[in-house]
mmCIF file of C-alpha atoms in Angstrom:
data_model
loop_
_atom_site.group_PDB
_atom_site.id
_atom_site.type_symbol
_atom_site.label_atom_id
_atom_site.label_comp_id
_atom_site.label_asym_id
_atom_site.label_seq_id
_atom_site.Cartn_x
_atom_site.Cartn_y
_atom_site.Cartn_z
ATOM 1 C CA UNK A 1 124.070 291.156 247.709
ATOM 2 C CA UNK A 2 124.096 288.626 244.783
ATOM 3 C CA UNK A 3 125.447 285.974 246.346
ATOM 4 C CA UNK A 4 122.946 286.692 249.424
ATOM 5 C CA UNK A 5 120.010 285.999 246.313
ATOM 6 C CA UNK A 6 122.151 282.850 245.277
ATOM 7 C CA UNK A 7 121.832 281.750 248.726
ATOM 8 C CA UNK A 8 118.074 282.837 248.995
ATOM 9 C CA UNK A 9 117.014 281.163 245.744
ATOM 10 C CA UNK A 10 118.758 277.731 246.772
ATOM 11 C CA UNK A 11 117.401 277.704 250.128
ATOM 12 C CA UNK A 12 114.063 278.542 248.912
ATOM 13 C CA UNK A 13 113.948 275.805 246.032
ATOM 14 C CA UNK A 14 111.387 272.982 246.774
ATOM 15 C CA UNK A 15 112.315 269.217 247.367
ATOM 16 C CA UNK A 16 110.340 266.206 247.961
ATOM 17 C CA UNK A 17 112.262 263.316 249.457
ATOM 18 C CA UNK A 18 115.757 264.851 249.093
ATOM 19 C CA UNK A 19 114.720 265.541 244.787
ATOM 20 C CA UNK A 20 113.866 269.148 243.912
ATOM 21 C CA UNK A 21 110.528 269.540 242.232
ATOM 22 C CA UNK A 22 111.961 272.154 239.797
ATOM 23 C CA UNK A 23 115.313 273.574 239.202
ATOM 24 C CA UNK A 24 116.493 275.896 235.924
ATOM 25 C CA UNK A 25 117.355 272.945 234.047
ATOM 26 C CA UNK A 26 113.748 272.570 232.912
ATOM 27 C CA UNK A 27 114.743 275.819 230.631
ATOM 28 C CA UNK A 28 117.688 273.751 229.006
ATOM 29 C CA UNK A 29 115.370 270.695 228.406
ATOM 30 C CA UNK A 30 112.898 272.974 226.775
ATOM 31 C CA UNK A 31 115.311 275.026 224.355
ATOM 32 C CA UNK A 32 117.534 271.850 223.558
ATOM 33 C CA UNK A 33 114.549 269.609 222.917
ATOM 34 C CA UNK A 34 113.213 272.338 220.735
ATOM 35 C CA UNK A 35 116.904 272.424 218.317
ATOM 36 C CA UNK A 36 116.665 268.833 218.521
ATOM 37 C CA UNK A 37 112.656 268.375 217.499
ATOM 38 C CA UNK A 38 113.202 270.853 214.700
ATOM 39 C CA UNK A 39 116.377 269.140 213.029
ATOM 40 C CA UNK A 40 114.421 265.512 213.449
ATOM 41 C CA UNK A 41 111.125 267.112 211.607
ATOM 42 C CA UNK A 42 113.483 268.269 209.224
ATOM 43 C CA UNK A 43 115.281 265.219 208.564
ATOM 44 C CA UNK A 44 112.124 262.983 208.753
ATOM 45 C CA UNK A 45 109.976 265.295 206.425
ATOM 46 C CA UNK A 46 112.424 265.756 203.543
ATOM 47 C CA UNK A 47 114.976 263.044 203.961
ATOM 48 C CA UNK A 48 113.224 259.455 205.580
ATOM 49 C CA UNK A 49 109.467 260.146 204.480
ATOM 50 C CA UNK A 50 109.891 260.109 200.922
ATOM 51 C CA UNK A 51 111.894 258.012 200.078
ATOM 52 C CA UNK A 52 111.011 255.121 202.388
ATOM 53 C CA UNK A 53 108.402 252.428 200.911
ATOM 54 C CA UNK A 54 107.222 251.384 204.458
ATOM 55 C CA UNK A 55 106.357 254.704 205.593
ATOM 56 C CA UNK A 56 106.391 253.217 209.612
ATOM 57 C CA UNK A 57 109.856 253.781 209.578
ATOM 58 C CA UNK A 58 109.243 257.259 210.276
ATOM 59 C CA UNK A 59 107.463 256.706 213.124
ATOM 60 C CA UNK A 60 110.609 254.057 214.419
ATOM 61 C CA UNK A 61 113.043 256.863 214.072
ATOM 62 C CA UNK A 62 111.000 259.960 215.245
ATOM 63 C CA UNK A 63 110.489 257.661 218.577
ATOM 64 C CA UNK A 64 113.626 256.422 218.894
ATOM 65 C CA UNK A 65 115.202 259.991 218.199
ATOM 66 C CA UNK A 66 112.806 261.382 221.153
ATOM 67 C CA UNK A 67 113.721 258.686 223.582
ATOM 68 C CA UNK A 68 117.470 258.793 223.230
ATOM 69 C CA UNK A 69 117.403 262.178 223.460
ATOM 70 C CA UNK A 70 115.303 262.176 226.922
ATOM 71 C CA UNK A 71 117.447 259.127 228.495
ATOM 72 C CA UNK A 72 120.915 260.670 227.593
ATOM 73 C CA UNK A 73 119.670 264.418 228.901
ATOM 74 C CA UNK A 74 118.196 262.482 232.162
ATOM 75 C CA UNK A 75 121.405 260.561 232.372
ATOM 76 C CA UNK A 76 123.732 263.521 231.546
ATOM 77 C CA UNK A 77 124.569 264.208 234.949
ATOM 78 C CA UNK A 78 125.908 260.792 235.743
ATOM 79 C CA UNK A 79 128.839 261.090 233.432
ATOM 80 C CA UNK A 80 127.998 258.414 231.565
ATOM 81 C CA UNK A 81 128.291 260.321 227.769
ATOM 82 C CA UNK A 82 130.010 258.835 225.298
ATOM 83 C CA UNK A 83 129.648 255.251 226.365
ATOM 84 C CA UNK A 84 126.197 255.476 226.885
ATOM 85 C CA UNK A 85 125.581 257.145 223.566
ATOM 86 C CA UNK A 86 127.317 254.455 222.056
ATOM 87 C CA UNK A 87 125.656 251.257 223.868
ATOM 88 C CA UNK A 88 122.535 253.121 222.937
ATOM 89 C CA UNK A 89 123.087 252.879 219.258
ATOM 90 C CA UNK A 90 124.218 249.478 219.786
ATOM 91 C CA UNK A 91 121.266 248.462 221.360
ATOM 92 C CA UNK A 92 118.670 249.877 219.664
ATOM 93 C CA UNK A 93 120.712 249.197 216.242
ATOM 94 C CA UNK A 94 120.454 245.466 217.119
ATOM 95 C CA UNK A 95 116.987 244.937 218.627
ATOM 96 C CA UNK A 96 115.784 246.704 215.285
ATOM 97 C CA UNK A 97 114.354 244.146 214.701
ATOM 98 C CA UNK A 98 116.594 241.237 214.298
ATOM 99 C CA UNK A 99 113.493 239.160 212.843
ATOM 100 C CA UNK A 100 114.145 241.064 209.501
ATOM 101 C CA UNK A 101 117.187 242.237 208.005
ATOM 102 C CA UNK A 102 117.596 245.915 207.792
ATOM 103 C CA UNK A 103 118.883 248.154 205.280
ATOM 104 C CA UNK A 104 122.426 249.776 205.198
ATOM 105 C CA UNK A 105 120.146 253.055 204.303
ATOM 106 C CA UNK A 106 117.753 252.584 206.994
ATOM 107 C CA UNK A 107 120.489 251.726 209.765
ATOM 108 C CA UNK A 108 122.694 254.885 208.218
ATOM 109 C CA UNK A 109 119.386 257.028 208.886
ATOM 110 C CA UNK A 110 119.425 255.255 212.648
ATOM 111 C CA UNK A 111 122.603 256.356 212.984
ATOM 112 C CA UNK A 112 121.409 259.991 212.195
ATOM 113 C CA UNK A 113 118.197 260.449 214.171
ATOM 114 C CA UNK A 114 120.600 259.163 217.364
ATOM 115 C CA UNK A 115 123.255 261.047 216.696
ATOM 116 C CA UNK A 116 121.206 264.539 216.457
ATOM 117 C CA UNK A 117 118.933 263.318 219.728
ATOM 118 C CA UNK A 118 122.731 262.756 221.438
ATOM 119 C CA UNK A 119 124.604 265.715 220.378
ATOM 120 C CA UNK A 120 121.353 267.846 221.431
ATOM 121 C CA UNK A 121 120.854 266.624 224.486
ATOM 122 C CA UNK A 122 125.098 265.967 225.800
ATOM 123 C CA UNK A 123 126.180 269.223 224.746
ATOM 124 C CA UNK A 124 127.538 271.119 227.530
ATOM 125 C CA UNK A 125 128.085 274.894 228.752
ATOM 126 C CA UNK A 126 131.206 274.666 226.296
ATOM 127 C CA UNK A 127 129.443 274.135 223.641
ATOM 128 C CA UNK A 128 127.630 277.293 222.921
ATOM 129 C CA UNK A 129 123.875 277.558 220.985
ATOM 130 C CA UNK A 130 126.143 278.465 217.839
ATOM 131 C CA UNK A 131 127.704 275.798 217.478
ATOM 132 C CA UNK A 132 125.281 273.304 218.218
ATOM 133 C CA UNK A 133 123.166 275.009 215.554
ATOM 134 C CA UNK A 134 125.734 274.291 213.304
ATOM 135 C CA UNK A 135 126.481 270.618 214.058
ATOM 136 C CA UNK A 136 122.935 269.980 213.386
ATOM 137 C CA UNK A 137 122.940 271.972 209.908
ATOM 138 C CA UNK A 138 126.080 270.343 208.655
ATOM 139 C CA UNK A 139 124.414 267.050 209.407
ATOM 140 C CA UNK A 140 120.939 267.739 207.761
ATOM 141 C CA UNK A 141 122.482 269.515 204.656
ATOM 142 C CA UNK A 142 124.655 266.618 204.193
ATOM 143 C CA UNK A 143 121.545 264.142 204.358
ATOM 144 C CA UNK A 144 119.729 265.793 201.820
ATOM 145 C CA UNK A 145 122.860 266.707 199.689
ATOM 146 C CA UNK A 146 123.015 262.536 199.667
ATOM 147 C CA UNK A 147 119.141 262.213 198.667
ATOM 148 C CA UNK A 148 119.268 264.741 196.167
ATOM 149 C CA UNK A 149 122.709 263.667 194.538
ATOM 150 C CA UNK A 150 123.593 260.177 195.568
ATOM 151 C CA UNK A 151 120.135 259.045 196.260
ATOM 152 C CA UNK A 152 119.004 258.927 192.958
ATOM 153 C CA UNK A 153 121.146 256.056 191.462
ATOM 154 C CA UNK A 154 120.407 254.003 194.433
ATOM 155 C CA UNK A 155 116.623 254.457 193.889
ATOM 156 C CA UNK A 156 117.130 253.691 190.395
ATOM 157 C CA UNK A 157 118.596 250.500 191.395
ATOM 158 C CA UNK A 158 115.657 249.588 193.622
ATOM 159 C CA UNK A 159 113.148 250.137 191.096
ATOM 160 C CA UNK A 160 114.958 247.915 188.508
ATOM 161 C CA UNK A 161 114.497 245.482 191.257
ATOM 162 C CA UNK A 162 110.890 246.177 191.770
ATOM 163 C CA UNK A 163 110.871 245.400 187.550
ATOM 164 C CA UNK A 164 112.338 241.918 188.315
ATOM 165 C CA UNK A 165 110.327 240.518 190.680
ATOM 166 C CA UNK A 166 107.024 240.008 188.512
ATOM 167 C CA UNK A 167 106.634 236.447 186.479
ATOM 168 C CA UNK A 168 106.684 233.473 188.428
ATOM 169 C CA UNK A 169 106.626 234.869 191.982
ATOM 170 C CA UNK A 170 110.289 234.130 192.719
ATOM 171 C CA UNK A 171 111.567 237.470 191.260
ATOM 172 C CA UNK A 172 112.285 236.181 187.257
ATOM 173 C CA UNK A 173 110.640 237.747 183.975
ATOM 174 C CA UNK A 174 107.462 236.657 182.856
ATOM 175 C CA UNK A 175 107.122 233.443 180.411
ATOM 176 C CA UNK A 176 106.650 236.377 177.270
ATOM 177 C CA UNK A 177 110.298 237.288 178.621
ATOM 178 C CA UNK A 178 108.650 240.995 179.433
ATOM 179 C CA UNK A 179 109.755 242.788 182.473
ATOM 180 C CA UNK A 180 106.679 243.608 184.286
ATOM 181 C CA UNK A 181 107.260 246.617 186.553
ATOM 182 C CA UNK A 182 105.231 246.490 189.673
ATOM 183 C CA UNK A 183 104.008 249.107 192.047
ATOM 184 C CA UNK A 184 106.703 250.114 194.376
ATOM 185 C CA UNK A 185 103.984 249.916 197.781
ATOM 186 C CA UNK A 186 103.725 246.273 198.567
ATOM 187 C CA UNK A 187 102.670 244.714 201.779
ATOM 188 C CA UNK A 188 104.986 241.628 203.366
ATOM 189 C CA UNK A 189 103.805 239.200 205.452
ATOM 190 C CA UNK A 190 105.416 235.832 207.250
ATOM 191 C CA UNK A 191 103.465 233.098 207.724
ATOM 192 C CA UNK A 192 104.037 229.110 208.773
ATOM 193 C CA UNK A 193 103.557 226.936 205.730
ATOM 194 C CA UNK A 194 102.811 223.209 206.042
ATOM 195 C CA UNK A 195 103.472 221.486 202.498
ATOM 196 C CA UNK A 196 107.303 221.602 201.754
ATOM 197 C CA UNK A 197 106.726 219.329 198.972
ATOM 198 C CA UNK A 198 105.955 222.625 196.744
ATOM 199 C CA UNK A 199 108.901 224.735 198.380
ATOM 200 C CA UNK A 200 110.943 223.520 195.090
ATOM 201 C CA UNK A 201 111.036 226.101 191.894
ATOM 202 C CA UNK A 202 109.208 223.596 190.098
ATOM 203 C CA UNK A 203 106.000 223.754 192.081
ATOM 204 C CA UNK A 204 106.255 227.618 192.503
ATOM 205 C CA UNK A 205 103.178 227.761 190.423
ATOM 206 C CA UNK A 206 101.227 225.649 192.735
ATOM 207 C CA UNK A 207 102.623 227.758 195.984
ATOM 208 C CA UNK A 208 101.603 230.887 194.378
ATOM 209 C CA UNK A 209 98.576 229.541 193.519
ATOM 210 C CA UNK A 210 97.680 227.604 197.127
ATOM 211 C CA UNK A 211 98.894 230.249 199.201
ATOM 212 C CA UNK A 212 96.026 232.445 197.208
ATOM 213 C CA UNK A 213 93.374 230.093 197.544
ATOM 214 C CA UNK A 214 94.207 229.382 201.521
ATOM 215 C CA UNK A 215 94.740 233.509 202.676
ATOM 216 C CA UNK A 216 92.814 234.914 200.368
ATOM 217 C CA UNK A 217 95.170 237.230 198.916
ATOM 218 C CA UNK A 218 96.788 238.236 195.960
ATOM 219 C CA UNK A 219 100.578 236.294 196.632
ATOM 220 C CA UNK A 220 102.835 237.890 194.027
ATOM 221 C CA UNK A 221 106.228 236.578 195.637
ATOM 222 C CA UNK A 222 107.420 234.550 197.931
ATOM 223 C CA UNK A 223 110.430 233.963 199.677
ATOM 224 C CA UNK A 224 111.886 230.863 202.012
ATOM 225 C CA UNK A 225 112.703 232.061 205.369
ATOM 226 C CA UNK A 226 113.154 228.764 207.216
ATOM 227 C CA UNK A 227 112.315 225.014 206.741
ATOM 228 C CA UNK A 228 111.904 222.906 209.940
ATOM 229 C CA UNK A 229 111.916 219.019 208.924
ATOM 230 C CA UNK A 230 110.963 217.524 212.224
ATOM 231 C CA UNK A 231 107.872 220.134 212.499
ATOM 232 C CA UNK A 232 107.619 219.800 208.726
ATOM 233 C CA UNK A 233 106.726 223.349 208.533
ATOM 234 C CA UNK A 234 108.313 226.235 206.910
ATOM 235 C CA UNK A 235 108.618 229.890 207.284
ATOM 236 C CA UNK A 236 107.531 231.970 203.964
ATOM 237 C CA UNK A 237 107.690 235.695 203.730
ATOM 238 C CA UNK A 238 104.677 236.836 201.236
ATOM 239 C CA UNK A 239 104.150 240.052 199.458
ATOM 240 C CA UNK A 240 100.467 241.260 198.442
ATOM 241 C CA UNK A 241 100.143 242.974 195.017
ATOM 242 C CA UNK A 242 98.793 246.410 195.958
ATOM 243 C CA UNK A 243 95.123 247.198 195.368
ATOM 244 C CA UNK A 244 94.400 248.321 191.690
ATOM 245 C CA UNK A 245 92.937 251.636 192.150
ATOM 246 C CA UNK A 246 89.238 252.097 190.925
ATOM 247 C CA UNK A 247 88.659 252.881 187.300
ATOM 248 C CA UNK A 248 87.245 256.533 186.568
ATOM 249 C CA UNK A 249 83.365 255.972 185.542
ATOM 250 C CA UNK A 250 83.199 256.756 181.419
ATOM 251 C CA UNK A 251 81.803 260.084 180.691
#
């Protein structure tokens, strides 16, 4: 009798040029999306969010976590696993944006939001609910246990950073020999400069001071990219001094 509804139910499923329009594996989707989606909200909310300065890279690795997951669980059934998982990481990893240099945090927390989208989405009728669970715990607890304990001295190390990069623009103290700590929130742009005769450290002054007057914004640093002689152009990399905020009206 059972295997007469086995042979009922797969008779009776629904295709539309030779593809079924539903089968049960809709269910696993669902439930493994769901483990997966609630280990990446926990990982972005309490590990990538706060302590990122550009807070778009939340949005990089939510999306990239979602699409991994959805190509490797549309791909499962091709056998391709592993491998794929792995030129996945690769690619992604690399086209991240090859125009800037990325962080070994950053490309560690890559690493992560893949990782969780793969193991959700590959893991097989071997690998029971349990033990996914528990993959996905031991890598979130030892994320945070690495914010909480480790992350500390390496945030300590980018705000002395943040302390040396007042002054002249080019990341030295001030004249006064103060440090002046700046904000840690700073917009970076790259733009195509035209007068490499005040790229040197002695006209960093007059950069500073040109690149304000021609933009219109507040140039704190700069930083040589590229120099093209023939063109006689260069590529700078700006950052804006953030916004003071409005001073409270006196009582």
């Amino acid at each position: 009798m059972t295997e007469a509804w086995r042979r009922l139910d797969t008779n009776a499923t629904m295709e539309f040029l030779e593809v079924p329009i539903f089968d049960a594996d809709i269910f696993k989707l669902l439930v493994r999306f769901g483990i997966n989606l609630f280990f990446l909200t926990l990982v972005v909310a309490l590990g990538i969010y706060p302590s990122q300065q550009k807070r778009e890279f939340a949005f990089t690795a939510v999306m990239l976590n979602i699409v991994v997951f959805f190509i490797c669980f549309t791909m499962k059934k091709l056998e391709l696993d592993l491998g794929l998982a792995l030129g996945l990481f690769a690619v992604f990893g690399v086209l991240r944006y090859r125009t800037d240099a990325i962080r070994p945090k950053e490309m560690t927390y890559l690493f992560i939001v893949i990782g969780i989208a793969v193991i959700n989405s590959l893991a097989n009728r071997k690998t029971s609910y349990a033990e996914v669970m528990l993959v996905n715990s031991v890598i979130f607890a030892s994320t945070m246990l690495k914010e909480r304990v480790v992350g500390n001295g390496v945030n300590g190390g980018d705000k002395k950073k943040e302390k040396l990069s007042g002054g002249d623009g080019n990341g030295r103290e001030g004249g006064n020999g103060d440090v002046k700590e700046k904000p840690s929130k700073r917009e970076k742009y790259t733009l195509e400069y035209d007068r490499l005769e005040w790229l040197g450290d002695a006209h960093r002054a007059e950069l500073l001071a040109d690149l304000r007057t021609r933009t219109g914004l507040n140039v704190e640093q700069v930083e040589i990219k590229t120099i093209d002689l023939p063109q006689q152009k260069a590529t700078l990399a700006i950052w804006i001094a953030p916004s003071e905020p409005d001073a409270p009206p006196n009582a």
